[in-house]
Coordinates of N, CA and C in Angstrom, one line a residue:
M1328 N -0.3 -122.7 -1.5 CA -0.6 -121.6 -1.2 C -1.2 -121.4 -2.9
I1329 N -0.7 -122.3 -3.3 CA -1.2 -121.9 -5.1 C -2.3 -123.4 -5.1
F1330 N -2.5 -124.3 -4.4 CA -3.1 -125.3 -4.1 C -4.2 -124.7 -3.3
L1331 N -3.9 -124.0 -2.7 CA -5.3 -123.6 -1.4 C -6.1 -123.0 -2.2
T1332 N -6.0 -122.0 -3.0 CA -6.3 -120.9 -4.0 C -7.4 -122.0 -5.1
L1333 N -6.6 -122.8 -5.4 CA -7.8 -124.2 -6.5 C -8.2 -124.6 -6.1
W1334 N -8.0 -124.9 -5.2 CA -8.9 -126.0 -4.1 C -9.9 -125.4 -3.7
S1335 N -10.3 -124.9 -2.6 CA -11.3 -124.5 -1.9 C -12.6 -124.4 -3.1
P1336 N -12.8 -123.4 -4.5 CA -13.6 -124.1 -5.1 C -13.7 -125.1 -6.1
L1337 N -12.5 -125.6 -6.4 CA -12.9 -126.9 -7.0 C -13.0 -128.1 -6.2
L1338 N -13.2 -127.6 -5.5 CA -14.0 -128.9 -4.1 C -15.1 -128.9 -3.8
G1339 N -15.3 -127.4 -3.8 CA -16.5 -126.9 -3.9 C -17.8 -127.2 -4.7
S1340 N -17.3 -127.3 -6.5 CA -17.8 -127.4 -7.4 C -17.7 -129.7 -7.6
Q1341 N -17.2 -129.7 -7.0 CA -16.9 -131.6 -7.3 C -18.1 -131.6 -6.5
E1342 N -19.0 -130.9 -5.3 CA -20.0 -131.5 -4.6 C -21.1 -131.3 -5.4
Q1343 N -21.2 -130.7 -6.1 CA -22.2 -130.6 -7.1 C -22.6 -131.7 -8.2
T1344 N -24.2 -132.0 -8.7 CA -24.5 -132.5 -9.6 C -23.4 -133.1 -11.1
D1345 N -22.7 -134.0 -11.0 CA -22.0 -133.5 -12.4 C -22.8 -133.2 -13.7
A1346 N -22.6 -132.7 -14.0 CA -23.3 -132.7 -15.7 C -22.6 -133.6 -17.0
T1347 N -23.8 -133.8 -17.4 CA -23.0 -134.3 -18.8 C -21.8 -134.3 -19.6
S1348 N -21.9 -132.7 -19.8 CA -20.7 -132.2 -20.6 C -19.7 -131.4 -19.4
K1349 N -18.7 -131.8 -19.6 CA -17.2 -131.1 -18.7 C -17.7 -129.3 -18.6
T1350 N -17.5 -129.1 -17.6 CA -17.1 -127.7 -17.8 C -16.0 -127.6 -17.0
P1351 N -15.3 -126.0 -17.8 CA -14.2 -125.5 -18.2 C -13.6 -125.6 -16.3
G1352 N -14.5 -125.4 -15.4 CA -14.0 -125.8 -13.8 C -13.9 -127.0 -13.5
S1353 N -14.7 -128.3 -14.4 CA -14.5 -129.5 -13.8 C -13.7 -130.1 -14.5
I1354 N -12.8 -129.7 -15.5 CA -11.7 -129.7 -15.7 C -10.6 -130.0 -15.1
L1355 N -10.8 -128.6 -15.2 CA -9.1 -127.7 -14.3 C -9.4 -128.5 -12.8
R1356 N -10.2 -129.3 -12.2 CA -10.6 -130.0 -11.3 C -9.2 -131.5 -11.3
D1357 N -10.2 -132.0 -12.2 CA -9.4 -133.2 -12.9 C -8.1 -133.3 -12.9
D1358 N -7.9 -132.1 -13.7 CA -6.6 -131.7 -14.1 C -5.5 -132.0 -12.8
L1359 N -5.8 -131.1 -11.3 CA -5.6 -130.9 -10.6 C -5.2 -132.0 -9.5
F1360 N -7.0 -133.2 -9.1 CA -6.3 -134.2 -8.6 C -5.7 -135.4 -9.7
N1361 N -5.4 -134.9 -11.2 CA -4.5 -135.9 -11.6 C -3.0 -135.8 -11.3
F1362 N -2.8 -134.5 -11.0 CA -1.6 -133.7 -10.6 C -0.6 -134.4 -9.3
L1363 N -2.2 -134.6 -8.7 CA -1.6 -134.1 -7.1 C -1.6 -136.2 -6.8
N1364 N -1.9 -136.3 -8.3 CA -1.9 -138.2 -7.7 C -3.5 -138.6 -7.0
M1365 N -3.9 -138.0 -7.1 CA -5.6 -138.2 -5.3 C -6.5 -138.6 -6.8
A1366 N -6.7 -139.8 -6.2 CA -8.5 -140.5 -6.5 C -9.6 -139.6 -5.7
G1367 N -9.5 -138.4 -6.9 CA -10.6 -137.0 -5.9 C -10.6 -136.8 -4.2
T1368 N -11.4 -136.9 -4.5 CA -11.5 -136.3 -2.6 C -12.1 -138.0 -1.9
K1369 N -12.0 -139.2 -3.1 CA -12.1 -140.5 -2.3 C -11.5 -140.4 -0.8
K1370 N -12.3 -141.8 -0.3 CA -11.4 -142.1 1.1 C -11.3 -143.7 0.8
A1371 N -10.1 -144.0 1.3 CA -10.2 -145.3 1.2 C -11.2 -146.7 1.2
K1372 N -12.1 -146.2 2.4 CA -13.0 -147.2 2.3 C -14.1 -147.4 0.5
E1373 N -13.4 -146.4 -0.2 CA -14.0 -146.4 -1.2 C -13.5 -146.9 -2.9
F1374 N -12.2 -147.5 -1.8 CA -11.2 -148.0 -3.1 C -12.2 -148.9 -4.6
R1375 N -11.8 -148.7 -5.1 CA -12.0 -150.4 -6.6 C -11.1 -149.9 -7.2
P1376 N -10.6 -151.6 -8.2 CA -9.4 -151.5 -8.4 C -9.6 -151.2 -10.2
M1377 N -9.0 -150.8 -10.3 CA -9.1 -149.8 -11.9 C -8.8 -151.1 -13.0
S1378 N -9.7 -150.8 -14.4 CA -9.4 -151.6 -15.3 C -8.1 -151.1 -15.7
Q1379 N -7.9 -151.8 -16.8 CA -7.0 -151.4 -17.7 C -6.8 -150.1 -18.8
S1380 N -8.1 -150.2 -19.0 CA -8.4 -148.8 -19.8 C -8.0 -147.9 -19.1
E1381 N -8.4 -147.9 -17.7 CA -8.4 -146.6 -16.3 C -6.9 -146.1 -16.5
R1382 N -6.7 -146.9 -16.5 CA -4.4 -147.2 -16.0 C -4.2 -146.6 -17.3
N1383 N -4.4 -146.4 -18.4 CA -3.9 -146.4 -19.9 C -4.2 -144.7 -19.8
Q1384 N -6.0 -144.2 -19.9 CA -6.5 -143.2 -19.7 C -5.2 -142.2 -18.4
L1385 N -5.7 -142.5 -17.6 CA -5.3 -141.6 -16.4 C -3.2 -141.7 -16.3
Y1386 N -2.8 -142.1 -16.9 CA -1.2 -142.5 -17.4 C -1.6 -141.1 -18.5
F1387 N -2.4 -141.4 -19.6 CA -2.1 -140.2 -20.3 C -2.1 -139.1 -19.9
K1388 N -3.1 -138.9 -19.8 CA -3.8 -137.6 -18.5 C -2.9 -136.9 -17.9
T1389 N -1.8 -138.1 -16.8 CA -0.7 -137.4 -16.7 C 0.4 -136.8 -17.3
M1390 N 0.5 -137.4 -18.5 CA 1.7 -137.2 -19.3 C 1.5 -135.7 -20.2
V1391 N 0.3 -135.4 -19.7 CA -0.1 -134.0 -21.1 C -0.9 -132.8 -19.8
N1392 N -0.7 -133.1 -19.0 CA -1.1 -132.6 -17.8 C -0.1 -131.0 -17.7
P1393 N -0.8 -129.8 -17.5 CA -0.2 -128.5 -17.9 C -0.1 -128.5 -16.7
F1394 N -0.8 -128.6 -15.1 CA 0.4 -128.1 -13.9 C 1.7 -129.2 -13.7
S1395 N 1.6 -130.1 -14.3 CA 3.1 -130.9 -14.7 C 4.3 -130.0 -15.2
F1396 N 3.6 -129.5 -16.4 CA 4.8 -128.3 -16.9 C 4.9 -127.7 -16.3
V1397 N 4.3 -126.3 -15.5 CA 4.3 -125.7 -14.5 C 5.2 -126.0 -14.0
R1398 N 5.0 -127.1 -13.0 CA 5.9 -127.3 -11.8 C 7.4 -127.6 -12.8
V1399 N 7.0 -128.3 -13.5 CA 8.5 -128.8 -14.6 C 9.2 -127.8 -14.7
G1400 N 8.5 -126.0 -14.9 CA 8.9 -125.2 -15.6 C 9.5 -124.2 -14.5
F1401 N 9.3 -124.4 -13.3 CA 9.4 -124.1 -11.8 C 10.7 -124.8 -11.3
S1402 N 10.6 -125.8 -11.5 CA 11.7 -126.3 -11.0 C 13.5 -126.2 -11.5
A1403 N 12.9 -125.9 -13.1 CA 14.1 -125.6 -13.5 C 14.3 -124.7 -13.8
G1404 N 13.5 -123.0 -12.8 CA 13.8 -122.0 -12.7 C 14.8 -121.6 -12.0
I1405 N 14.3 -122.8 -10.4 CA 15.4 -122.9 -9.7 C 16.7 -123.3 -10.0
D1406 N 16.8 -124.1 -10.3 CA 18.0 -124.7 -11.0 C 18.8 -123.6 -11.6
Q1407 N 18.0 -123.3 -12.6 CA 19.0 -122.1 -13.2 C 19.5 -120.8 -12.5
A1408 N 18.1 -120.5 -11.5 CA 18.8 -119.3 -10.5 C 19.9 -120.3 -9.5
N1409 N 20.1 -121.6 -9.5 CA 21.2 -121.9 -8.5 C 22.8 -122.5 -9.5
D1410 N 22.6 -122.2 -11.2 CA 23.2 -122.3 -11.6 C 23.5 -123.7 -11.5
K1411 N 22.8 -124.9 -11.6 CA 22.7 -126.3 -11.8 C 22.2 -127.1 -12.8
P1412 N 22.8 -127.6 -13.6 CA 24.7 -128.1 -13.2 C 25.3 -126.6 -13.9
T1413 N 26.5 -126.4 -13.9 CA 27.3 -125.6 -13.9 C 27.2 -125.7 -15.1
E1414 N 28.0 -126.8 -15.9 CA 28.1 -127.2 -17.3 C 27.4 -126.5 -18.3
W1415 N 26.4 -125.9 -17.6 CA 24.8 -125.9 -18.9 C 25.0 -124.4 -19.1
G1416 N 25.6 -123.6 -18.2 CA 25.6 -122.2 -18.3 C 23.8 -121.4 -18.2
Q1417 N 24.1 -120.0 -18.3 CA 23.0 -119.4 -17.9 C 22.1 -119.3 -19.1
G1418 N 21.0 -117.8 -19.5 CA 20.0 -117.9 -20.9 C 19.5 -118.9 -21.1
A1419 N 19.1 -118.6 -22.1 CA 17.3 -119.5 -22.8 C 18.3 -120.8 -22.9
S1420 N 19.4 -121.1 -23.6 CA 20.0 -122.3 -23.7 C 20.1 -123.3 -22.6
G1421 N 20.6 -122.7 -21.5 CA 21.1 -123.5 -20.1 C 19.7 -123.6 -19.5
Y1422 N 18.1 -122.3 -19.5 CA 17.0 -123.1 -19.1 C 16.3 -123.8 -19.7
G1423 N 16.6 -124.0 -20.9 CA 15.8 -125.1 -22.0 C 16.6 -126.4 -21.5
R1424 N 17.9 -126.6 -21.5 CA 18.3 -127.7 -21.2 C 17.8 -128.4 -19.6
R1425 N 18.2 -127.1 -18.8 CA 17.0 -128.1 -17.5 C 15.6 -128.4 -17.5
F1426 N 14.8 -127.5 -18.0 CA 14.1 -128.2 -18.3 C 14.0 -129.3 -18.8
A1427 N 14.6 -129.6 -20.0 CA 14.3 -131.1 -20.7 C 15.4 -131.8 -20.0
N1428 N 15.5 -131.9 -18.5 CA 16.5 -132.6 -17.9 C 15.0 -132.9 -17.0
I1429 N 14.3 -132.4 -16.5 CA 13.4 -132.6 -15.6 C 12.3 -133.2 -15.8
L1430 N 11.8 -132.8 -17.2 CA 10.5 -132.7 -17.7 C 10.9 -134.7 -18.6
G1431 N 12.3 -135.7 -18.6 CA 12.8 -136.2 -18.8 C 13.0 -137.2 -18.0
Q1432 N 13.5 -136.8 -16.5 CA 13.1 -137.7 -15.2 C 12.3 -137.7 -14.9
Y1433 N 10.9 -137.2 -15.3 CA 9.7 -137.0 -15.3 C 8.9 -138.0 -15.4
S1434 N 9.4 -137.4 -17.0 CA 8.3 -139.2 -18.1 C 9.0 -140.7 -17.7
V1435 N 10.2 -140.1 -17.1 CA 10.4 -141.6 -17.5 C 10.3 -142.3 -16.0
Q1436 N 10.3 -141.5 -14.6 CA 9.3 -142.3 -13.4 C 8.2 -142.2 -14.1
R1437 N 7.5 -142.2 -14.5 CA 5.4 -141.6 -14.5 C 5.4 -142.7 -15.5
T1438 N 6.1 -143.5 -16.5 CA 6.1 -144.7 -17.7 C 6.6 -145.9 -17.0
V1439 N 7.8 -145.6 -16.5 CA 8.4 -147.1 -15.2 C 6.6 -147.1 -14.5
T1440 N 6.3 -146.3 -13.3 CA 5.7 -146.4 -12.7 C 4.5 -147.1 -12.9
Y1441 N 4.0 -146.7 -14.0 CA 2.9 -146.9 -15.2 C 2.8 -148.3 -15.5
G1442 N 4.2 -148.9 -15.9 CA 4.1 -150.1 -16.7 C 4.3 -150.7 -15.5
L1443 N 5.4 -150.5 -14.5 CA 5.2 -152.1 -13.2 C 3.9 -152.2 -12.1
G1444 N 3.2 -150.7 -12.8 CA 1.6 -150.4 -11.9 C 0.9 -151.4 -12.5
S1445 N 0.2 -151.6 -14.1 CA 0.3 -152.4 -14.7 C -0.1 -154.0 -15.0
I1446 N 1.5 -154.2 -14.7 CA 1.7 -155.3 -14.3 C 1.5 -156.5 -13.0
L1447 N 1.6 -155.2 -11.9 CA 1.9 -156.1 -10.8 C 0.2 -155.6 -9.6
H1448 N -0.1 -154.8 -10.6 CA -1.6 -154.9 -10.3 C -1.7 -153.4 -8.9
E1449 N -0.7 -152.0 -9.2 CA -0.5 -151.6 -8.0 C -1.4 -150.2 -8.2
D1450 N -1.7 -150.0 -7.3 CA -3.1 -148.5 -7.5 C -2.3 -147.5 -6.2
N1451 N -1.2 -146.8 -6.6 CA -0.7 -145.0 -6.1 C -1.1 -144.0 -6.0
R1452 N -2.6 -144.0 -6.6 CA -3.6 -142.7 -6.0 C -3.6 -143.0 -4.8
Y1453 N -3.6 -141.5 -4.2 CA -4.0 -141.3 -2.8 C -5.1 -141.1 -2.4
F1454 N -5.6 -142.0 -1.5 CA -7.0 -142.0 -1.0 C -7.1 -141.3 0.1
N1455 N -7.9 -140.4 1.2 CA -7.8 -139.4 2.3 C -8.3 -140.8 3.1
S1456 N -7.2 -140.9 3.9 CA -8.0 -141.5 5.0 C -9.0 -142.3 5.5
G1457 N -10.3 -141.7 6.0 CA -10.9 -141.6 6.4 C -10.9 -141.5 8.0
M1458 N -9.9 -141.5 8.6 CA -9.9 -141.7 10.0 C -9.5 -139.8 10.7
Q1459 N -9.2 -140.5 12.0 CA -9.8 -139.5 13.3 C -8.1 -139.7 14.1
G1460 N -8.3 -138.3 14.1 CA -6.7 -138.4 14.9 C -5.5 -137.4 14.1
I1461 N -4.8 -136.6 14.9 CA -3.4 -135.9 13.8 C -2.3 -137.5 13.8
W1462 N -2.3 -138.2 14.6 CA -1.0 -138.7 14.3 C -1.2 -139.6 13.9
R1463 N -2.9 -140.3 13.9 CA -3.5 -141.5 12.6 C -3.0 -141.4 11.2
R1464 N -3.8 -140.3 11.4 CA -4.0 -139.6 9.9 C -2.2 -139.2 9.2
T1465 N -1.2 -138.6 9.9 CA 0.2 -138.2 9.4 C 0.8 -139.7 9.0
E1466 N 0.1 -141.1 10.2 CA 1.3 -141.8 9.6 C 1.2 -142.5 8.8
Y1467 N -0.5 -142.6 8.4 CA -1.0 -143.2 7.6 C -0.7 -142.4 6.0
A1468 N -0.4 -141.1 6.0 CA -0.2 -140.5 5.0 C 2.0 -140.6 4.7
L1469 N 2.3 -140.6 5.4 CA 3.6 -140.8 5.5 C 3.9 -142.4 4.9
A1470 N 3.5 -143.6 5.0 CA 3.4 -144.6 4.5 C 2.5 -144.9 3.4
S1471 N 1.9 -144.1 3.0 CA 1.8 -143.8 1.5 C 2.6 -143.7 0.5
G1472 N 3.5 -143.2 0.9 CA 4.6 -142.2 0.4 C 5.3 -143.5 -0.7
I1473 N 5.0 -144.8 0.2 CA 5.9 -146.1 -0.2 C 5.2 -147.0 -0.4
L1474 N 3.5 -147.4 -0.1 CA 2.9 -148.3 -0.3 C 1.8 -147.9 -1.4
A1475 N 1.5 -149.2 -1.6 CA 0.1 -149.0 -2.8 C -0.8 -150.0 -2.4
R1476 N -1.8 -149.9 -3.0 CA -3.0 -150.7 -2.6 C -2.8 -151.7 -4.2
R1477 N -3.8 -152.5 -3.8 CA -3.6 -154.0 -5.1 C -4.7 -154.5 -5.1
D1478 N -5.5 -155.0 -6.1 CA -6.9 -155.3 -6.4 C -7.7 -155.6 -5.2
D1479 N -7.0 -157.0 -4.4 CA -7.4 -157.4 -3.0 C -7.7 -156.1 -2.1
E1480 N -7.4 -155.0 -2.1 CA -7.2 -153.9 -1.4 C -6.8 -153.7 -0.2
S1481 N -5.5 -154.5 -0.3 CA -4.3 -154.6 0.8 C -3.8 -153.4 -0.3
R1482 N -2.8 -153.2 1.7 CA -1.5 -152.1 1.5 C -0.1 -152.8 1.6
R1483 N 0.7 -152.6 -0.1 CA 1.5 -153.2 0.2 C 2.9 -152.3 -0.1
F1484 N 4.5 -153.0 -0.1 CA 5.2 -152.2 -0.3 C 5.3 -151.9 -2.2
S1485 N 5.2 -150.8 -2.6 CA 4.6 -150.5 -3.9 C 6.1 -150.5 -4.6
I1486 N 6.4 -151.1 -5.1 CA 7.7 -151.6 -6.1 C 7.6 -150.7 -7.8
S1487 N 6.4 -150.1 -8.0 CA 5.9 -149.5 -8.7 C 6.4 -148.3 -8.5
Q1488 N 5.7 -147.3 -7.7 CA 6.3 -145.9 -7.2 C 7.8 -145.8 -6.9
V1489 N 8.4 -146.5 -5.6 CA 9.6 -146.7 -5.8 C 10.6 -146.8 -7.0
G1490 N 10.3 -148.2 -8.2 CA 11.1 -148.5 -8.8 C 10.9 -147.1 -10.2
G1491 N 9.9 -146.5 -10.5 CA 9.7 -145.2 -11.0 C 10.7 -144.4 -10.7
V1492 N 10.7 -143.9 -9.4 CA 12.0 -143.2 -9.0 C 12.8 -143.3 -9.3
A1493 N 13.4 -144.7 -9.0 CA 15.0 -145.2 -8.9 C 14.8 -145.0 -10.8
A1494 N 14.8 -145.3 -11.4 CA 14.4 -145.4 -12.7 C 14.4 -144.0 -13.5
G1495 N 13.9 -143.0 -13.1 CA 14.3 -141.7 -13.3 C 15.7 -140.9 -12.9
A1496 N 15.6 -141.2 -11.2 CA 17.0 -140.8 -11.2 C 18.1 -141.5 -12.0
F1497 N 18.2 -142.5 -11.7 CA 19.7 -143.1 -12.3 C 19.4 -143.1 -13.7
L1498 N 18.7 -143.1 -14.5 CA 18.8 -143.3 -16.0 C 19.1 -141.7 -16.5
A1499 N 18.7 -140.8 -15.2 CA 19.0 -138.7 -15.8 C 20.2 -139.4 -15.9
R1500 N 21.6 -139.7 -15.2 CA 22.4 -139.8 -15.1 C 23.2 -139.6 -16.6
M1501 N 22.2 -140.5 -17.7 CA 23.0 -140.6 -18.8 C 23.1 -139.4 -19.6
W1502 N 22.1 -138.7 -19.1 CA 22.0 -137.4 -20.2 C 22.9 -135.7 -19.3
L1503 N 23.2 -136.2 -18.3 CA 23.8 -135.0 -17.5 C 25.4 -135.2 -17.0
P1504 N 25.6 -133.8 -17.1 CA 26.7 -133.7 -17.3 C 27.8 -134.2 -16.0
P1505 N 28.9 -134.1 -15.7 CA 30.2 -135.3 -14.9 C 29.8 -134.4 -13.9
S1506 N 29.2 -133.9 -13.5 CA 29.3 -133.0 -12.2 C 28.1 -133.7 -11.3
Q1507 N 27.3 -134.6 -12.1 CA 25.9 -134.7 -11.2 C 25.6 -136.5 -12.4
S1508 N 26.8 -136.5 -12.6 CA 26.7 -138.1 -13.0 C 26.8 -139.4 -12.7
S1509 N 27.6 -139.3 -11.2 CA 28.0 -140.1 -10.3 C 26.7 -141.2 -10.0
P1510 N 26.7 -141.8 -9.4 CA 25.9 -142.7 -8.4 C 25.5 -142.3 -7.6
G1511 N 26.3 -141.5 -6.9 CA 26.0 -140.9 -5.4 C 24.7 -139.6 -5.7
D1512 N 25.5 -138.9 -7.0 CA 24.1 -138.5 -6.8 C 22.5 -138.2 -7.4
A1513 N 22.4 -140.0 -7.8 CA 21.5 -140.5 -8.4 C 20.6 -141.0 -7.1
A1514 N 21.6 -141.6 -5.9 CA 20.8 -141.7 -5.0 C 20.5 -140.4 -4.2
I1515 N 21.2 -139.4 -3.9 CA 20.7 -138.6 -3.5 C 19.6 -138.0 -4.0
S1516 N 19.4 -137.9 -5.5 CA 18.2 -137.4 -6.3 C 16.9 -138.3 -5.9
F1517 N 17.4 -139.8 -5.6 CA 16.4 -140.8 -5.6 C 15.8 -140.2 -3.8
G1518 N 16.6 -139.9 -3.0 CA 16.3 -139.7 -1.8 C 15.5 -138.7 -1.7
I1519 N 15.9 -137.6 -2.2 CA 15.1 -136.2 -2.3 C 13.0 -136.5 -2.5
T1520 N 13.8 -137.1 -3.7 CA 11.8 -137.4 -4.6 C 11.4 -138.6 -3.6
M1521 N 11.6 -139.3 -3.2 CA 11.3 -140.0 -1.8 C 10.8 -139.2 -0.9
A1522 N 11.7 -138.7 -0.1 CA 11.2 -137.7 1.2 C 10.0 -137.2 0.9
N1523 N 10.0 -136.8 -0.7 CA 9.2 -135.5 -1.1 C 7.6 -136.1 -1.5
N1524 N 7.5 -137.2 -1.8 CA 6.7 -137.7 -1.7 C 5.8 -138.2 -0.5
M1525 N 6.0 -138.7 0.1 CA 6.0 -139.2 1.4 C 5.8 -137.4 2.7
G1526 N 6.2 -136.7 2.0 CA 6.0 -135.2 2.9 C 4.7 -134.8 2.2
F1527 N 4.6 -134.7 0.9 CA 3.8 -134.5 0.3 C 2.0 -135.2 0.1
S1528 N 2.6 -136.3 1.0 CA 1.6 -137.0 1.5 C 0.9 -136.9 2.2
V1529 N 0.9 -136.2 3.1 CA 1.0 -135.8 4.2 C 0.4 -134.3 4.0
V1530 N 0.3 -133.6 3.3 CA -0.4 -132.7 2.5 C -1.8 -132.5 1.6
K1531 N -1.8 -133.5 1.1 CA -2.8 -134.2 0.4 C -3.7 -134.9 1.3
E1532 N -3.7 -135.7 2.4 CA -4.1 -135.8 3.6 C -4.8 -134.7 4.3
F1533 N -4.5 -133.6 5.0 CA -5.0 -132.9 5.4 C -5.4 -131.5 4.1
L1534 N -5.4 -131.3 3.5 CA -5.8 -129.8 2.3 C -7.0 -129.8 2.6
P1535 N -7.4 -131.6 2.6 CA -9.5 -130.8 1.9 C -10.0 -130.3 3.2
D1536 N -9.8 -130.9 4.4 CA -10.2 -129.7 5.6 C -9.3 -128.7 5.6
L1537 N -8.2 -128.3 5.5 CA -7.9 -127.0 5.1 C -8.6 -125.8 4.3
S1538 N -8.8 -126.8 3.4 CA -9.9 -126.2 2.4 C -11.2 -125.8 2.7
R1539 N -11.9 -127.1 3.5 CA -13.6 -127.2 3.5 C -13.3 -125.1 5.0
A1540 N -12.8 -125.9 5.9 CA -12.5 -124.8 6.4 C -12.4 -123.2 6.2
L1541 N -11.7 -123.0 4.9 CA -11.8 -122.0 4.7 C -13.2 -121.5 3.7
T1542 N -13.6 -123.0 3.5 CA -15.0 -122.0 2.8 C -15.8 -121.9 3.4
R1543 N -15.9 -122.8 4.5 CA -17.0 -122.4 5.7 C -16.5 -120.5 6.0
K1544 N -15.6 -120.2 6.3 CA -15.4 -118.9 7.1 C -15.7 -117.8 6.0
H1545 N -15.2 -117.9 4.3 CA -15.6 -116.6 3.5 C -17.1 -116.9 3.6
K1546 N -17.8 -118.3 4.1 CA -19.0 -118.0 3.5 C -20.4 -117.2 3.9
K1547 N -20.6 -116.5 3.3 CA -21.8 -115.6 4.8 C -23.1 -115.9 4.1
P1548 N -23.9 -116.1 5.4 CA -25.6 -116.2 5.2 C -26.9 -116.0 4.2
Y1549 N -27.1 -115.8 3.4 CA -27.9 -115.4 2.4 C -28.9 -115.0 2.8
T1550 N -29.2 -113.4 2.8 CA -30.4 -112.8 3.2 C -31.1 -112.0 1.9
G1551 N -32.6 -112.5 1.6 CA -33.0 -112.2 0.3 C -33.6 -110.7 1.2
P1552 N -34.1 -110.2 -0.3 CA -34.4 -109.0 -0.2 C -35.3 -108.6 1.1
G1553 N -35.3 -107.8 1.8 CA -35.9 -107.6 2.4 C -36.7 -108.1 3.5
N1554 N -35.7 -109.1 4.2 CA -35.3 -110.6 5.1 C -35.5 -109.8 6.0
T1555 N -35.7 -109.5 7.2 CA -35.8 -109.0 8.1 C -36.1 -110.1 9.6
A1556 N -35.5 -109.7 10.6 CA -36.1 -110.7 11.8 C -37.3 -110.8 12.0
P1557 N -37.7 -111.8 12.7 CA -39.2 -111.4 13.3 C -39.3 -110.6 14.7
H1558 N -40.1 -109.8 14.4 CA -40.9 -109.2 15.2 C -40.4 -109.8 16.9
S1559 N -41.1 -110.7 17.1 CA -41.1 -111.9 18.1 C -39.6 -111.9 18.8
A1560 N -38.8 -112.1 18.0 CA -37.2 -112.6 18.2 C -36.7 -111.6 18.5
I1561 N -36.7 -110.2 18.0 CA -35.8 -109.2 18.4 C -36.4 -108.9 19.8
S1562 N -38.1 -108.8 19.9 CA -38.4 -108.5 21.0 C -38.5 -109.5 22.5
S1563 N -38.0 -110.5 22.0 CA -37.1 -111.7 23.0 C -36.3 -111.4 23.6
S1564 N -35.2 -110.7 22.7 CA -34.4 -110.4 23.0 C -34.0 -109.1 23.7
T1565 N -35.2 -108.8 23.9 CA -34.5 -106.7 24.9 C -35.6 -106.8 26.0
K1566 N -34.7 -106.8 27.3 CA -35.0 -106.5 28.5 C -35.2 -105.4 28.9
D1567 N -36.3 -105.4 29.7 CA -36.2 -104.5 29.9 C -35.6 -103.8 31.4
V1568 N -35.3 -102.5 31.8 CA -34.1 -101.7 32.6 C -35.0 -101.2 33.3
E1569 N -35.0 -101.8 34.8 CA -36.3 -100.6 35.9 C -35.3 -99.7 36.1
T1570 N -36.1 -98.3 36.1 CA -34.9 -97.6 36.8 C -35.0 -97.1 38.4
P1571 N -34.1 -96.7 39.0 CA -34.3 -96.5 40.6 C -35.7 -95.3 41.0

């Protein structure tokens, strides 16, 4: 619901001509796309390889994205409510540790993905399929959770994305307490994150459609001052009724 609330006005602003200076709306829109790891509203056929400088810029934006900190804070709050892990207790100290844990895992994941992606020339951004049909688009979206585009536009298994998720899940065992430090715990964390990435790709695929539908629904036709229907149109829609 948060994404839908933000998406509709931001999508509309993207369709306008870009100004030379960045507006608050365009900055917020770019942050949202960066947080969702999306190539804007571009379709797969519009793909072009990123330069290394573009990769660097994208990585640094990801690491300081305000939406990411909101997500980390929200996730830490859920762990706090579930008292997970129990060794960290409650209160500000417990929440701080949980926040640092999730932020650490996220940072490791993004850094490893960025490094491997740069070396292997993999692009993990989400491009809308541009296809027709719910099942074809859903299949494309689910596959995007484990596939990445190469410079030759082919889609192959994403070593960088899967490697980044694995690094975040397993390296976190180094600072997590005993109740969550086993390899089995790391494997569960890895599986949940991969499943979440694949499922959320489906949201990315259909979110623009839902957003446009909501935008059209709430749009009202403009009627200027004194704008009335032509007399001919009114008279033509009126039928004479014969009386017996």
